XYZ file of C-alpha atoms in Angstrom:
745
model
C 0.000 0.000 0.000
C 1.467 3.341 -0.975
C -1.044 5.779 0.419
C -3.263 5.820 3.478
C -5.669 8.679 3.924
C -7.229 9.502 7.283
C -9.510 12.310 8.472
C -8.274 14.547 11.278
C -8.746 18.146 12.336
C -7.755 21.109 10.209
C -4.672 23.161 11.042
C -2.421 25.929 9.734
C 1.338 25.633 9.233
C 4.231 27.914 8.395
C 7.982 27.581 8.046
C 10.310 24.653 7.343
C 13.821 23.445 8.112
C 16.230 25.087 5.704
C 19.440 23.623 4.378
C 21.391 25.669 6.944
C 19.395 24.297 9.886
C 19.984 20.784 11.175
C 17.890 18.899 13.751
C 20.708 19.189 16.307
C 20.458 22.987 16.130
C 16.955 22.889 17.608
C 17.875 21.001 20.783
C 17.416 22.996 23.986
C 18.686 20.885 26.925
C 17.347 23.440 29.411
C 13.853 22.067 28.715
C 12.911 19.900 31.694
C 15.383 21.455 34.132
C 12.535 23.053 36.105
C 9.104 21.827 37.255
C 10.776 18.629 38.516
C 11.424 17.470 34.965
C 14.692 16.028 36.338
C 16.683 16.524 33.149
C 19.948 18.448 33.166
C 21.627 20.758 30.642
C 24.991 19.026 30.823
C 27.074 17.644 27.982
C 26.477 14.044 26.952
C 26.950 11.905 23.845
C 24.070 9.722 22.603
C 23.494 6.916 25.134
C 26.557 8.135 27.028
C 27.934 6.478 30.143
C 29.682 9.716 31.103
C 28.137 13.161 31.151
C 29.253 16.499 32.527
C 26.459 18.311 34.327
C 26.587 21.539 36.303
C 25.984 20.595 39.958
C 23.938 23.292 41.668
C 21.808 21.455 44.228
C 24.157 21.545 47.237
C 24.014 24.177 49.965
C 23.041 27.871 50.219
C 19.277 27.675 50.633
C 19.195 31.408 49.975
C 20.531 30.813 46.467
C 19.382 27.224 45.956
C 15.753 26.960 47.112
C 15.670 23.419 45.709
C 18.577 21.950 47.660
C 19.309 18.230 47.475
C 19.155 17.544 51.215
C 15.995 19.541 51.886
C 13.960 18.427 48.860
C 13.184 15.172 47.079
C 15.627 15.891 44.263
C 16.788 13.347 41.737
C 18.784 15.643 39.478
C 22.158 17.402 39.802
C 20.838 20.683 38.410
C 17.747 22.834 38.911
C 17.238 25.855 36.693
C 15.995 28.094 39.529
C 19.122 27.507 41.621
C 22.060 29.913 41.367
C 24.861 28.418 43.516
C 27.206 26.097 41.606
C 29.584 23.721 43.373
C 31.110 21.966 40.391
C 30.495 19.581 37.513
C 29.495 15.935 38.047
C 30.620 13.266 35.579
C 28.104 10.413 35.935
C 24.459 11.455 36.021
C 20.898 10.320 35.430
C 18.256 12.120 33.392
C 14.529 12.135 34.078
C 14.406 9.775 37.053
C 12.421 9.975 40.281
C 15.061 9.128 42.882
C 18.568 10.422 43.620
C 21.662 8.515 42.551
C 25.025 9.122 40.866
C 25.870 12.837 40.467
C 29.448 12.218 41.565
C 33.100 12.746 40.530
C 32.705 16.498 40.806
C 35.301 18.954 39.512
C 35.375 22.660 40.258
C 37.674 25.418 38.931
C 38.581 28.121 41.475
C 41.156 30.878 41.878
C 43.088 32.200 44.862
C 43.562 30.381 48.136
C 42.724 26.673 48.170
C 39.372 25.882 49.764
C 37.904 22.385 50.072
C 34.445 23.052 51.540
C 31.886 23.421 48.775
C 29.929 25.982 50.797
C 33.024 28.185 50.712
C 34.279 27.572 47.190
C 30.890 27.482 45.432
C 29.979 30.358 43.128
C 27.069 32.008 41.410
C 27.221 31.928 37.621
C 25.873 33.530 34.466
C 25.848 33.331 30.665
C 24.784 29.698 30.555
C 24.826 28.022 27.150
C 23.574 24.503 26.549
C 23.483 22.567 23.292
C 23.477 18.904 22.394
C 26.898 17.783 23.610
C 27.979 21.137 25.058
C 27.538 23.291 28.169
C 29.226 26.472 29.382
C 28.860 29.095 32.098
C 30.880 31.916 33.636
C 31.645 31.596 37.358
C 31.144 34.996 38.982
C 33.414 34.483 41.969
C 36.460 33.530 39.909
C 36.005 35.129 36.492
C 36.435 31.635 35.043
C 34.628 30.288 31.994
C 33.778 26.591 32.356
C 32.906 24.521 29.274
C 32.004 20.870 28.964
C 31.551 18.252 26.271
C 31.671 14.451 26.306
C 32.268 11.284 24.345
C 30.463 8.068 25.269
C 32.649 7.223 28.286
C 34.666 10.397 28.810
C 33.733 13.818 30.123
C 35.867 16.669 28.779
C 36.000 20.115 30.403
C 37.810 23.306 29.488
C 38.441 25.936 32.114
C 39.598 29.409 31.059
C 41.489 30.958 33.982
C 42.697 34.545 34.477
C 46.304 35.222 35.430
C 47.199 34.318 38.998
C 46.777 31.351 41.305
C 44.172 28.846 40.096
C 42.921 25.471 41.297
C 41.010 22.534 39.901
C 39.301 20.564 42.648
C 38.099 16.976 42.379
C 35.612 16.397 45.190
C 34.570 12.794 45.933
C 32.711 13.674 49.118
C 29.978 15.634 47.383
C 27.335 13.945 45.241
C 23.673 13.216 44.642
C 23.851 9.546 45.658
C 22.815 8.467 49.140
C 25.926 6.312 49.361
C 29.266 7.431 50.746
C 32.871 6.381 50.454
C 35.579 6.654 47.862
C 39.254 6.325 47.080
C 41.641 8.444 45.089
C 45.308 8.661 44.271
C 47.249 11.478 42.658
C 49.282 9.619 40.043
C 51.297 12.626 38.902
C 51.064 16.381 38.476
C 48.552 15.877 35.658
C 46.659 12.680 36.564
C 44.314 11.471 39.319
C 42.635 8.078 39.557
C 40.117 6.598 41.948
C 36.569 5.408 42.621
C 33.362 6.538 44.274
C 30.636 4.345 45.774
C 27.111 4.936 44.434
C 23.788 3.111 44.574
C 20.698 2.703 46.787
C 18.455 4.161 44.080
C 15.023 4.920 45.559
C 16.506 3.874 48.898
C 16.269 0.223 47.868
C 18.762 -2.625 47.760
C 21.445 -0.726 49.669
C 23.558 -3.841 50.066
C 24.138 -3.810 46.315
C 25.895 -0.398 46.318
C 28.770 -0.427 43.845
C 31.830 1.548 42.678
C 32.277 3.811 39.689
C 35.930 4.200 38.696
C 37.633 7.138 37.024
C 40.875 8.471 35.615
C 41.293 12.250 35.275
C 43.989 13.756 33.052
C 44.906 17.441 32.963
C 46.318 19.150 29.878
C 48.804 21.141 31.974
C 50.990 19.798 34.756
C 50.166 21.386 38.109
C 52.677 23.497 40.005
C 51.334 22.020 43.228
C 49.007 19.101 43.909
C 47.677 17.089 46.766
C 44.671 15.555 48.471
C 42.374 16.336 51.360
C 40.329 14.363 53.843
C 37.735 15.553 56.334
C 37.131 12.886 59.021
C 34.137 12.544 61.291
C 34.229 14.560 64.487
C 34.534 12.356 67.538
C 32.797 13.052 70.835
C 33.652 11.772 74.284
C 36.766 11.427 76.402
C 39.370 10.776 73.734
C 38.191 13.630 71.550
C 40.014 16.118 73.797
C 43.350 14.578 72.804
C 42.662 14.769 69.073
C 43.870 18.132 67.831
C 42.903 17.061 64.338
C 39.404 15.946 65.359
C 36.945 16.666 62.527
C 39.350 19.004 60.780
C 40.181 18.837 57.098
C 43.685 17.533 56.455
C 45.482 18.928 53.444
C 47.963 16.315 52.211
C 50.240 18.369 49.980
C 52.188 16.368 47.389
C 50.628 13.116 48.633
C 50.672 10.340 45.989
C 49.375 7.330 47.912
C 45.757 6.237 48.217
C 43.331 8.369 50.219
C 40.203 6.568 51.408
C 37.142 7.979 53.142
C 33.792 9.707 52.821
C 34.816 13.349 52.514
C 37.904 13.273 50.348
C 39.228 15.116 47.334
C 42.274 16.117 45.349
C 43.495 19.360 43.837
C 45.734 20.681 41.112
C 47.082 24.208 41.665
C 48.575 26.477 38.989
C 50.411 29.803 39.102
C 49.569 31.397 35.776
C 51.488 34.478 34.662
C 48.837 35.104 32.022
C 45.356 33.825 31.191
C 45.388 30.103 30.439
C 43.094 27.270 29.440
C 43.243 23.837 31.068
C 41.415 20.835 29.654
C 40.360 18.028 31.986
C 39.478 14.625 30.547
C 37.788 12.115 32.867
C 37.223 8.566 31.723
C 34.773 6.465 33.737
C 34.095 2.753 34.105
C 31.961 0.489 36.290
C 34.611 -2.255 36.021
C 38.039 -0.894 36.971
C 40.466 2.014 36.980
C 42.404 0.348 34.173
C 39.266 0.240 32.043
C 38.512 3.883 32.816
C 41.996 4.762 31.564
C 41.525 2.599 28.473
C 38.162 4.264 27.772
C 39.827 7.660 27.996
C 42.720 6.765 25.722
C 40.654 5.001 23.069
C 37.765 7.463 22.864
C 39.508 10.789 23.367
C 43.268 10.363 23.689
C 45.004 13.518 22.480
C 41.874 15.007 20.882
C 41.162 18.616 21.764
C 37.993 19.892 23.375
C 36.791 21.249 20.041
C 37.466 17.957 18.266
C 35.524 15.963 20.858
C 32.599 18.373 20.703
C 32.501 18.342 16.893
C 32.371 14.553 16.853
C 29.659 14.413 19.510
C 27.588 17.092 17.810
C 27.685 15.136 14.562
C 26.697 11.961 16.425
C 23.685 13.788 17.836
C 22.667 15.114 14.443
C 22.886 11.641 12.945
C 20.575 10.337 15.669
C 18.060 13.157 15.375
C 17.758 13.315 11.596
C 15.932 10.000 11.633
C 12.886 12.265 11.614
C 12.649 15.381 9.429
C 9.812 17.861 9.750
C 8.406 20.769 7.778
C 5.944 23.375 8.939
C 5.209 24.391 12.476
C 6.993 27.143 14.386
C 10.588 27.278 15.580
C 9.357 26.465 19.084
C 7.497 23.440 17.693
C 10.713 22.130 16.171
C 12.638 22.900 19.343
C 10.357 20.978 21.674
C 10.116 18.132 19.157
C 13.845 17.640 18.620
C 14.612 18.199 22.293
C 12.129 15.448 23.134
C 13.795 13.151 20.603
C 17.153 14.107 22.155
C 15.873 13.152 25.603
C 14.847 9.719 24.311
C 18.480 9.104 23.325
C 19.959 9.493 26.824
C 18.571 6.409 28.605
C 18.891 3.468 28.466
C 22.602 4.193 28.227
C 25.741 2.201 27.493
C 27.230 0.265 30.428
C 30.023 -1.737 28.826
C 33.527 -0.342 28.515
C 35.391 0.174 25.264
C 36.733 -3.386 25.559
C 33.224 -4.830 26.053
C 33.516 -5.527 29.786
C 30.733 -4.725 32.251
C 29.671 -5.806 35.778
C 27.133 -8.616 35.744
C 23.904 -8.457 37.717
C 24.199 -10.062 41.157
C 27.121 -12.377 40.356
C 30.009 -10.066 41.229
C 31.683 -11.193 38.013
C 32.849 -9.167 35.046
C 31.104 -10.075 31.830
C 31.987 -9.235 28.249
C 29.411 -8.390 25.631
C 29.802 -8.873 21.898
C 27.436 -6.002 21.199
C 26.278 -3.227 23.513
C 25.227 -3.746 27.110
C 22.587 -1.213 28.065
C 21.502 -0.086 31.513
C 18.988 2.248 33.209
C 15.787 0.388 32.402
C 12.916 2.337 33.971
C 10.525 -0.214 32.573
C 7.327 0.681 34.452
C 7.507 3.927 32.527
C 9.049 2.929 29.222
C 7.004 -0.171 28.349
C 4.033 2.048 27.477
C 5.446 3.977 24.513
C 9.211 4.411 24.657
C 10.365 1.008 23.421
C 7.759 1.066 20.667
C 9.327 4.312 19.467
C 12.810 2.783 19.627
C 11.626 -0.199 17.574
C 10.389 2.168 14.885
C 13.172 4.764 14.818
C 16.189 2.910 16.240
C 15.553 -0.834 15.760
C 19.194 -1.838 16.176
C 19.301 -0.161 19.584
C 16.017 -1.745 20.623
C 17.313 -5.220 19.804
C 20.482 -4.525 21.768
C 18.329 -3.461 24.707
C 16.350 -6.683 24.460
C 19.564 -8.703 24.392
C 20.811 -6.770 27.427
C 17.634 -7.727 29.281
C 18.164 -11.378 28.357
C 21.772 -11.196 29.558
C 20.405 -9.958 32.874
C 18.091 -12.962 32.978
C 21.069 -15.266 32.424
C 22.994 -13.573 35.228
C 20.229 -12.926 37.721
C 17.641 -15.598 37.025
C 14.980 -12.922 36.488
C 14.162 -10.294 33.938
C 14.820 -6.696 35.044
C 12.192 -4.541 36.702
C 14.025 -1.221 37.203
C 17.691 -1.972 36.551
C 20.493 0.532 37.077
C 24.172 -0.205 36.415
C 23.639 -3.950 36.898
C 21.731 -3.586 40.155
C 18.039 -4.316 40.487
C 16.372 -1.454 42.327
C 12.940 -3.170 42.613
C 11.277 0.178 41.931
C 7.579 0.398 41.001
C 5.216 -2.501 40.315
C 4.269 -5.003 37.660
C 6.178 -7.174 35.216
C 7.110 -4.661 32.517
C 10.022 -6.496 30.887
C 7.619 -9.124 29.566
C 5.693 -6.387 27.764
C 8.812 -4.956 26.147
C 10.059 -8.345 24.940
C 6.703 -9.293 23.452
C 6.142 -5.881 21.890
C 9.538 -5.949 20.200
C 8.866 -9.359 18.676
C 5.344 -8.641 17.428
C 6.613 -5.466 15.741
C 8.813 -7.629 13.556
C 12.163 -7.327 15.370
C 12.760 -11.020 15.935
C 16.546 -11.269 15.887
C 16.913 -12.390 19.497
C 16.515 -15.632 21.429
C 12.738 -15.587 21.627
C 12.524 -19.010 23.277
C 14.748 -17.799 26.113
C 12.654 -14.651 26.323
C 9.467 -16.695 26.498
C 10.973 -18.934 29.172
C 11.890 -15.875 31.233
C 8.413 -14.398 30.811
C 6.743 -17.632 31.911
C 8.963 -17.813 34.986
C 7.823 -14.409 36.183
C 4.207 -15.214 35.300
C 4.019 -18.658 36.928
C 6.563 -18.920 39.746
C 4.696 -18.190 42.970
C 7.652 -18.664 45.349
C 9.837 -15.635 46.163
C 8.981 -13.960 42.882
C 10.602 -10.485 42.887
C 8.718 -9.359 39.773
C 5.216 -10.434 40.744
C 4.676 -10.445 44.521
C 1.306 -11.887 45.488
C 1.180 -13.931 42.291
C -0.591 -16.918 43.882
C -3.480 -14.738 45.031
C -3.622 -13.126 41.598
C -3.822 -16.534 39.917
C -6.361 -17.914 42.398
C -8.607 -14.856 42.681
C -7.886 -12.946 39.507
C -6.884 -9.901 41.513
C -4.815 -8.808 44.496
C -6.714 -8.072 47.683
C -6.031 -5.186 50.017
C -5.336 -7.775 52.732
C -2.764 -9.625 50.609
C 0.276 -7.603 51.634
C 1.003 -6.187 48.166
C 1.109 -2.422 47.739
C -1.407 -0.822 45.390
C -3.430 -3.989 44.688
C -5.619 -2.398 41.992
C -2.657 -0.882 40.166
C -0.623 -4.055 40.483
C -3.485 -6.226 39.235
C -3.804 -4.041 36.136
C -0.048 -4.245 35.541
C -0.143 -8.046 35.775
C -3.085 -8.025 33.338
C -1.115 -6.028 30.797
C 1.905 -8.322 31.149
C -0.313 -11.382 30.726
C -1.816 -9.885 27.589
C 1.691 -9.383 26.215
C 2.610 -12.986 26.977
C -0.581 -14.107 25.246
C 0.300 -12.169 22.102
C 3.783 -13.676 21.962
C 2.391 -17.149 22.658
C 0.020 -16.728 19.731
C 2.894 -15.763 17.419
C 4.894 -18.771 18.592
C 2.000 -21.195 18.031
C 1.469 -21.896 21.739
C -2.326 -21.877 21.615
C -2.947 -23.235 25.119
C -0.736 -20.578 26.668
C -2.374 -17.962 24.494
C -5.822 -18.752 25.858
C -4.602 -19.045 29.459
C -2.873 -15.701 29.525
C -5.536 -13.919 27.491
C -8.121 -15.039 30.052
C -5.854 -13.904 32.880
C -5.441 -10.498 31.255
C -9.172 -9.802 31.593
C -9.421 -10.349 35.329
C -9.512 -6.586 35.913
C -13.270 -6.953 35.508
C -13.434 -8.443 39.001
C -12.339 -5.069 40.383
C -14.987 -3.078 38.521
C -17.771 -1.943 40.817
C -20.863 -1.115 38.743
C -22.330 0.865 41.636
C -19.474 3.375 41.689
C -18.272 2.959 38.115
C -14.635 2.508 39.164
C -11.977 -0.153 39.395
C -11.566 -0.248 43.136
C -9.860 -2.274 45.866
C -11.527 -5.252 47.464
C -10.661 -7.872 50.042
C -9.655 -11.430 49.246
C -13.129 -12.621 50.262
C -14.699 -10.443 47.574
C -15.951 -7.607 49.767
C -15.278 -4.083 48.590
C -12.856 -2.028 50.621
C -14.548 0.790 52.521
C -14.485 3.725 52.652
C -13.777 4.231 48.971
C -12.735 7.682 47.746
C -11.918 7.906 44.018
C -9.861 11.047 44.677
C -7.585 9.444 47.276
C -4.078 9.114 45.918
C -3.946 12.210 43.729
C -0.658 14.128 43.587
C 1.364 11.008 44.414
C -0.161 10.624 47.872
C -0.314 7.068 49.175
C -3.621 5.251 49.280
C -4.871 1.734 49.757
C -5.557 0.682 46.205
C -3.225 2.496 43.845
C 0.410 3.281 43.095
C 1.137 6.882 42.037
C -2.422 7.712 41.162
C -6.052 7.393 42.143
C -9.176 5.660 40.878
C -9.719 8.272 38.154
C -6.187 7.936 36.796
C -6.385 4.134 36.707
C -9.962 3.764 35.497
C -9.071 3.453 31.802
C -5.659 1.803 32.221
C -6.831 -1.295 30.376
C -5.253 -0.595 26.980
C -5.533 -4.239 25.910
C -9.326 -4.386 26.305
C -10.803 -0.959 25.637
C -13.909 -2.365 23.955
C -14.416 -4.738 26.874
C -14.109 -1.889 29.359
C -16.546 0.152 27.301
C -19.080 -2.666 27.462
C -18.493 -3.022 31.208
C -19.283 0.664 31.668
C -22.551 0.370 29.823
C -21.574 1.350 26.307
C -19.909 4.099 24.325
C -21.982 6.960 25.739
C -21.233 6.099 29.357
C -17.595 5.447 28.459
C -17.261 8.853 26.805
C -19.037 10.616 29.639
C -16.613 9.158 32.194
C -13.652 9.925 29.946
C -14.811 13.534 29.616
C -14.969 13.784 33.395
C -11.335 12.695 33.666
C -10.289 15.734 31.630
C -12.963 18.277 32.469
C -12.916 17.417 36.167
C -9.192 17.974 36.489
C -8.375 14.323 37.133
C -6.009 13.844 34.192
C -2.331 13.899 35.175
C -0.061 14.552 32.217
C 2.986 13.800 34.372
C 1.918 10.283 35.310
C 2.136 7.169 33.163
C -1.114 5.316 33.954
C -3.269 7.858 32.116
C -1.016 9.129 29.323
C -2.940 7.042 26.770
C -6.316 8.539 27.705
C -6.655 11.341 25.117
C -6.312 8.723 22.395
C -9.258 6.692 23.696
C -11.765 8.965 21.957
C -10.726 7.290 18.707
C -12.565 4.200 19.971
C -15.844 6.140 20.116
C -17.622 6.529 16.799
C -18.256 10.175 15.851
C -16.144 11.451 18.782
C -12.755 10.845 17.224
C -12.128 14.571 16.782
C -11.776 14.852 20.559
C -8.505 12.957 20.379
C -6.830 15.653 18.300
C -8.448 18.366 20.385
C -7.260 16.882 23.681
C -3.771 16.011 22.437
C -3.183 19.463 20.944
C -4.372 21.152 24.120
C -2.095 18.998 26.279
C 0.913 19.752 24.093
C 0.254 23.484 24.204
C -0.250 23.448 27.967
C 2.540 21.167 29.144
C 5.260 21.107 26.485
C 6.999 24.427 25.899
C 10.389 25.815 24.939
C 11.199 26.747 28.537
C 12.968 25.093 31.487
C 9.527 24.130 32.836
C 8.606 22.763 29.404
C 7.943 19.192 30.532
C 4.848 18.217 32.538
C 7.098 16.785 35.258
C 9.614 13.973 35.580
C 10.619 12.878 32.080
C 10.902 9.272 33.334
C 13.963 8.422 31.229
C 12.319 9.677 28.065
C 8.765 8.358 28.444
C 7.126 11.780 28.561
C 9.322 12.888 25.673
C 8.337 9.794 23.679
C 4.671 10.711 24.171
C 5.412 14.110 22.669
C 7.440 12.755 19.744
C 4.612 10.425 18.777
C 1.912 13.033 19.312
C 3.661 15.690 17.246
C 4.234 13.196 14.424
C 0.506 12.412 14.446
C 0.197 8.831 15.662
C 0.487 6.785 18.851
C 0.914 3.101 19.798
C -2.443 2.141 21.218
C -1.729 -1.057 23.118
C 1.583 -2.442 24.381
C 2.380 -5.736 22.627
C -0.218 -5.032 19.937
C 1.411 -3.613 16.784
C -1.012 -0.863 15.843
C -1.295 2.910 15.848
C -4.073 5.436 16.201
C -3.980 8.919 14.712
C -4.094 12.496 15.877
C -3.384 15.878 14.303
C 0.354 16.252 13.618
C 2.118 19.426 14.679
C 3.800 19.713 11.288
C 2.762 19.982 7.673
C 5.080 17.156 6.744
C 6.864 14.479 8.762
C 9.436 12.250 7.129
C 10.562 9.152 9.028
C 13.815 7.720 7.691
C 13.629 3.996 8.380
C 16.628 1.746 8.990
C 16.697 -0.289 5.776
C 18.644 -3.081 7.481
C 15.465 -3.937 9.372
C 12.681 -2.501 7.209
C 11.997 -2.896 3.485
C 10.697 0.636 3.197
C 13.271 3.449 3.360
C 10.969 6.229 4.455
C 7.448 7.102 5.515
C 6.049 10.532 4.772
C 3.098 11.832 6.763
C 1.288 14.742 5.121
C -1.527 16.794 6.567
C -4.007 18.449 4.221
C -7.047 20.578 4.828
C -10.322 19.389 3.343
C -10.171 22.140 0.777
C -6.704 21.070 -0.389
C -7.862 17.476 -0.678
C -10.838 18.461 -2.802
C -8.596 20.436 -5.130
C -6.431 17.334 -5.583
C -9.541 15.221 -6.323
C -8.672 12.857 -3.472
C -12.119 12.862 -1.904
C -12.879 9.378 -3.190
C -9.836 8.029 -1.380
C -10.966 9.151 2.069
C -11.255 6.356 4.593
C -13.730 8.291 6.700
C -13.866 5.912 9.682
C -10.264 4.721 9.631
C -8.517 5.973 12.749
C -6.280 2.952 13.304
C -3.626 1.178 11.268
C -1.580 -1.929 11.956
C 2.191 -1.654 12.289
C 2.970 -3.652 9.151
C 0.716 -1.545 6.947
C 2.181 1.596 8.474
C 5.744 0.453 7.743
C 4.945 -0.387 4.129
C 3.280 2.946 3.422
C 5.215 5.388 1.286
C 2.898 8.220 2.265
C 0.227 8.637 4.897
C -2.088 11.509 4.051
C -4.041 12.819 7.023
C -6.913 14.844 5.654
C -9.082 17.223 7.654
C -12.813 16.742 7.135
C -15.167 19.688 7.235
C -16.836 20.351 10.554
């Protein structure tokens, strides 16, 4: 099929990307750095292990109202804050809990100071681009610039004449873990490690090291290390003249170990000078960190590294080309696509080595080992987008998940740097594996994947992915007296995973399994109370939990039945059985009325995953399909802007950005593990998707949007598919052009 024509709403467009403008030029990394978006404006390469982010969340409440120890902060940078204490070299983007944000460097001038409250500085003239960040530090008249390769952070500090210092602080960081080691190797090299982990305050015993090697382009005139020990109380404290005091270890070249430690390089410049600092990182060893540095950057200059990284970003982003729309439209679109290329990120070193999950061993991958799988978020839309735009990466992610199964005995739930954080609920990896396969990306060990999925779906003893599984199998739901948090939410998540398993079973010819898991996926109906019209918690004996308040749990408050949401936000989270839910509610009219109340009553939460599909549900209601485009466009205009607060909240490792990318292109994946799309009004006159021809027969898909009048002039009226608001993935992929045509009101 070469052309598909669908009716959507009318729109006006203007402008297009010229030959002088590239997708990378539209990226604004400041988007999401406010409103708890949890992104940062630092320099990073696509899928980078290393990144260099300004660190401005420590100390000075007067200048940093969102300070890391007084707020629930999961990011090293907040746009409102003004007090900078350095640049961290391993960071997370768009997550909900603090971790990493360590290996912090800071350029200063004058007398050496080691307390970040004393050496921190306000700053101005911030610039952030894909792969680049810079700012001027007011206190020191120093310009700090940063770029990065995949495993190396590169900084350039422009100092004035006089005494200058570069500090490397291992005591400061965003992680809840403490402890590190460093050694000054020479007057232009420092090596060491920092302990990180305990993401979301879980699995603290699995805290782990991140190693580094830092090389300086100019040899220091003086160097050394410092250590600030705990302050002792009691009888012996009176004899300790050094009690709690920072020790400056000038010229020290042996290991320094502790919680509050650091090293410094001091220069006496007769004239203004630039110093470049290259920091290679590794989760395996110091030797690997050094090898990463030498192989990726070596003698390359700051400008050379940035040029290479900028080109890498442009290559990633030009997978989609757009025409029409405003400059702000293009900026929020390409920034969203940029945010989807940060996590999952690369874990393996240049030589292929990486730490295995749980075993304590060092593995070696033949491809790419990915990490940072926030799967409760990303199974809903993110991995579908990767399968379409970056299929090679998606397959590598799937293989990484299967490697974790080999190492750990279980699929990942929320994996970070080869530790399982056990964050959120459900069995999301099963959904991702099935969805990838049914979308035609089958080049992985599907039998192993199916085995792993069945284990999590059937093993009722000490199952870390599906707690309460026996009750779920026996009753069809989790009761409030079963000891599992958010029993309604968790039941729905298990339903969705079971539906995914059923779809894969069907493709593999396992008919008995298909029927079993399809039946299991519909057990949400046992939680529907026709008297209240909600999916609500009940006891194991079948009695409804009282008192029931459908508003309880809004704004991330805890409640009995739900995880991060309330009864309104979970009511329609049955993407695999929308028609069945509609029937349960009493038909299309009742369904639409309740859906309207979600939006008009202020119950829709754009920042939360369970309801992000909801505006697309109007396409299931005959003659109300126009509401989808109306709702989607309104949500984009309200929540996605070219400003620091331009995300609706936590980006959730690219999930919220993926929603925007899809919505601005004009289509959305309706159901996880079901290869189909539904349509909405694109934000652009023309969208060109450049497909990877290694995986897809078609080289490109062009989505055009016409007004009704334009369509009539082209005599295309007879081609209108007036009631066609859905298309299967295969048909979509084989379409040369998809013409979305606006009907008259």
